[in-house]
């Protein structure tokens, strides 16, 4: 199931990258970024992590790999990050919020609202931390050259 899920994420991210007109020469790498993020999410859930922690680990892996590909391929990080982060975005949580609001179940809507906010927050935090890690590497590299 882990392999099938990872392949499914690769295909969906690759397809999304085509839709948002990612340059052709980066499509495979963008798919790899998404597949790595999907794999980290699935393996985290397999080992019992909750959605929020699994989303953080997935987003952090996506951001790190995006930065690595950007440096290797001399391309902007955003090319790999935008499509690659797709599997981590809490779309199902947002759907559930609206569903339970329409149904009149405010307690369930509130639960999913908080969970969705937490996931969105940890995605932003993970991207920020990965950017900080690469920023530190850049500073260390500059100090060695000086």
mmCIF file of C-alpha atoms in Angstrom:
data_model
loop_
_atom_site.group_PDB
_atom_site.id
_atom_site.type_symbol
_atom_site.label_atom_id
_atom_site.label_comp_id
_atom_site.label_asym_id
_atom_site.label_seq_id
_atom_site.Cartn_x
_atom_site.Cartn_y
_atom_site.Cartn_z
ATOM 1 C CA UNK A 1 0.000 0.000 0.000
ATOM 2 C CA UNK A 2 2.891 2.352 0.755
ATOM 3 C CA UNK A 3 4.340 1.925 -2.737
ATOM 4 C CA UNK A 4 0.996 2.328 -4.480
ATOM 5 C CA UNK A 5 0.251 5.465 -2.458
ATOM 6 C CA UNK A 6 3.642 6.938 -3.313
ATOM 7 C CA UNK A 7 3.174 6.198 -7.019
ATOM 8 C CA UNK A 8 -0.299 7.748 -6.851
ATOM 9 C CA UNK A 9 1.115 10.895 -5.290
ATOM 10 C CA UNK A 10 3.811 11.072 -7.982
ATOM 11 C CA UNK A 11 1.189 10.841 -10.732
ATOM 12 C CA UNK A 12 -1.134 13.404 -9.122
ATOM 13 C CA UNK A 13 1.673 15.913 -8.491
ATOM 14 C CA UNK A 14 3.049 15.382 -11.995
ATOM 15 C CA UNK A 15 -0.441 16.007 -13.428
ATOM 16 C CA UNK A 16 -0.966 19.085 -11.271
ATOM 17 C CA UNK A 17 2.439 20.418 -12.364
ATOM 18 C CA UNK A 18 1.352 20.046 -16.000
ATOM 19 C CA UNK A 19 -1.888 21.916 -15.263
ATOM 20 C CA UNK A 20 -0.102 24.831 -13.589
ATOM 21 C CA UNK A 21 2.367 24.932 -16.486
ATOM 22 C CA UNK A 22 5.542 23.965 -14.681
ATOM 23 C CA UNK A 23 8.421 24.006 -17.195
ATOM 24 C CA UNK A 24 8.644 20.601 -18.907
ATOM 25 C CA UNK A 25 12.254 20.008 -17.958
ATOM 26 C CA UNK A 26 11.294 20.007 -14.246
ATOM 27 C CA UNK A 27 8.124 17.883 -14.333
ATOM 28 C CA UNK A 28 9.816 14.626 -13.319
ATOM 29 C CA UNK A 29 11.654 16.291 -10.427
ATOM 30 C CA UNK A 30 8.452 17.949 -9.229
ATOM 31 C CA UNK A 31 6.789 14.526 -9.253
ATOM 32 C CA UNK A 32 9.690 13.144 -7.217
ATOM 33 C CA UNK A 33 9.323 15.968 -4.675
ATOM 34 C CA UNK A 34 5.634 15.167 -4.258
ATOM 35 C CA UNK A 35 6.297 11.420 -4.079
ATOM 36 C CA UNK A 36 8.876 11.913 -1.328
ATOM 37 C CA UNK A 37 6.434 14.074 0.612
ATOM 38 C CA UNK A 38 3.660 11.541 0.134
ATOM 39 C CA UNK A 39 5.949 8.706 1.213
ATOM 40 C CA UNK A 40 6.983 10.579 4.367
ATOM 41 C CA UNK A 41 3.328 11.276 5.180
ATOM 42 C CA UNK A 42 2.297 7.652 4.658
ATOM 43 C CA UNK A 43 5.229 6.223 6.605
ATOM 44 C CA UNK A 44 4.551 8.697 9.443
ATOM 45 C CA UNK A 45 0.930 7.596 9.650
ATOM 46 C CA UNK A 46 2.040 3.950 9.500
ATOM 47 C CA UNK A 47 4.179 4.517 12.587
ATOM 48 C CA UNK A 48 1.278 6.136 14.432
ATOM 49 C CA UNK A 49 1.861 9.856 13.958
ATOM 50 C CA UNK A 50 -1.210 12.065 14.029
ATOM 51 C CA UNK A 51 -2.231 14.084 10.949
ATOM 52 C CA UNK A 52 -0.599 17.295 12.147
ATOM 53 C CA UNK A 53 2.817 15.752 12.831
ATOM 54 C CA UNK A 54 2.679 13.672 9.642
ATOM 55 C CA UNK A 55 1.842 16.827 7.677
ATOM 56 C CA UNK A 56 4.754 18.690 9.271
ATOM 57 C CA UNK A 57 7.233 15.921 8.469
ATOM 58 C CA UNK A 58 5.896 15.636 4.928
ATOM 59 C CA UNK A 59 6.025 19.397 4.301
ATOM 60 C CA UNK A 60 9.534 19.601 5.763
ATOM 61 C CA UNK A 61 10.741 16.793 3.492
ATOM 62 C CA UNK A 62 9.095 18.474 0.497
ATOM 63 C CA UNK A 63 10.705 21.815 1.317
ATOM 64 C CA UNK A 64 14.171 20.280 1.850
ATOM 65 C CA UNK A 65 14.038 18.307 -1.408
ATOM 66 C CA UNK A 66 12.679 21.372 -3.242
ATOM 67 C CA UNK A 67 15.620 23.430 -2.036
ATOM 68 C CA UNK A 68 18.047 20.679 -2.990
ATOM 69 C CA UNK A 69 16.609 20.359 -6.521
ATOM 70 C CA UNK A 70 16.598 24.147 -6.889
ATOM 71 C CA UNK A 71 20.307 24.303 -6.138
ATOM 72 C CA UNK A 72 21.225 21.268 -8.212
ATOM 73 C CA UNK A 73 19.183 22.373 -11.236
ATOM 74 C CA UNK A 74 19.755 26.120 -10.730
ATOM 75 C CA UNK A 75 16.044 26.881 -10.687
ATOM 76 C CA UNK A 76 13.726 28.761 -8.302
ATOM 77 C CA UNK A 77 12.592 26.762 -5.263
ATOM 78 C CA UNK A 78 8.972 27.723 -5.904
ATOM 79 C CA UNK A 79 8.880 25.586 -9.078
ATOM 80 C CA UNK A 80 9.286 22.434 -6.995
ATOM 81 C CA UNK A 81 7.480 23.606 -3.885
ATOM 82 C CA UNK A 82 4.118 24.721 -5.298
ATOM 83 C CA UNK A 83 3.165 21.469 -7.002
ATOM 84 C CA UNK A 84 5.118 19.297 -4.567
ATOM 85 C CA UNK A 85 3.206 20.542 -1.534
ATOM 86 C CA UNK A 86 -0.160 19.585 -3.078
ATOM 87 C CA UNK A 87 -0.588 16.242 -1.229
ATOM 88 C CA UNK A 88 -0.012 17.901 2.136
ATOM 89 C CA UNK A 89 -2.640 20.631 1.757
ATOM 90 C CA UNK A 90 -5.623 19.823 4.025
ATOM 91 C CA UNK A 91 -8.353 19.862 1.375
ATOM 92 C CA UNK A 92 -10.354 17.073 3.003
ATOM 93 C CA UNK A 93 -10.400 19.006 6.271
ATOM 94 C CA UNK A 94 -11.761 22.080 4.532
ATOM 95 C CA UNK A 95 -14.441 19.967 2.858
ATOM 96 C CA UNK A 96 -15.432 18.456 6.225
ATOM 97 C CA UNK A 97 -15.712 21.911 7.812
ATOM 98 C CA UNK A 98 -18.224 23.026 5.190
ATOM 99 C CA UNK A 99 -20.043 19.682 5.288
ATOM 100 C CA UNK A 100 -20.561 19.805 9.045
ATOM 101 C CA UNK A 101 -21.542 23.493 9.011
ATOM 102 C CA UNK A 102 -24.231 22.731 6.432
ATOM 103 C CA UNK A 103 -25.296 19.687 8.460
ATOM 104 C CA UNK A 104 -25.541 21.869 11.567
ATOM 105 C CA UNK A 105 -22.957 19.893 13.538
ATOM 106 C CA UNK A 106 -20.923 22.798 14.908
ATOM 107 C CA UNK A 107 -18.778 20.730 17.255
ATOM 108 C CA UNK A 108 -17.496 18.522 14.401
ATOM 109 C CA UNK A 109 -17.035 21.600 12.188
ATOM 110 C CA UNK A 110 -15.019 23.241 14.969
ATOM 111 C CA UNK A 111 -12.878 20.138 15.418
ATOM 112 C CA UNK A 112 -11.993 20.001 11.713
ATOM 113 C CA UNK A 113 -11.508 23.765 11.592
ATOM 114 C CA UNK A 114 -8.872 23.598 14.340
ATOM 115 C CA UNK A 115 -7.195 20.567 12.783
ATOM 116 C CA UNK A 116 -7.080 22.269 9.375
ATOM 117 C CA UNK A 117 -5.603 25.415 10.923
ATOM 118 C CA UNK A 118 -2.961 23.345 12.710
ATOM 119 C CA UNK A 119 -2.025 21.548 9.493
ATOM 120 C CA UNK A 120 -1.830 24.807 7.540
ATOM 121 C CA UNK A 121 0.327 26.262 10.298
ATOM 122 C CA UNK A 122 2.758 23.351 10.402
ATOM 123 C CA UNK A 123 3.072 23.419 6.601
ATOM 124 C CA UNK A 124 4.113 27.076 6.792
ATOM 125 C CA UNK A 125 6.438 26.323 9.713
ATOM 126 C CA UNK A 126 8.071 23.429 7.866
ATOM 127 C CA UNK A 127 8.698 25.544 4.765
ATOM 128 C CA UNK A 128 10.138 28.314 6.941
ATOM 129 C CA UNK A 129 12.424 25.910 8.841
ATOM 130 C CA UNK A 130 13.706 24.318 5.637
ATOM 131 C CA UNK A 131 14.428 27.786 4.274
ATOM 132 C CA UNK A 132 16.310 28.590 7.493
ATOM 133 C CA UNK A 133 18.377 25.397 7.197
ATOM 134 C CA UNK A 134 19.440 26.271 3.662
ATOM 135 C CA UNK A 135 20.033 29.869 4.697
ATOM 136 C CA UNK A 136 22.428 28.641 7.392
ATOM 137 C CA UNK A 137 24.258 26.489 4.856
ATOM 138 C CA UNK A 138 24.608 29.544 2.643
ATOM 139 C CA UNK A 139 25.988 31.608 5.549
ATOM 140 C CA UNK A 140 28.462 28.883 6.493
ATOM 141 C CA UNK A 141 29.588 28.589 2.872
ATOM 142 C CA UNK A 142 30.098 32.373 2.625
ATOM 143 C CA UNK A 143 32.094 32.460 5.859
ATOM 144 C CA UNK A 144 34.404 29.678 4.615
ATOM 145 C CA UNK A 145 35.094 31.603 1.396
ATOM 146 C CA UNK A 146 35.861 34.843 3.237
#
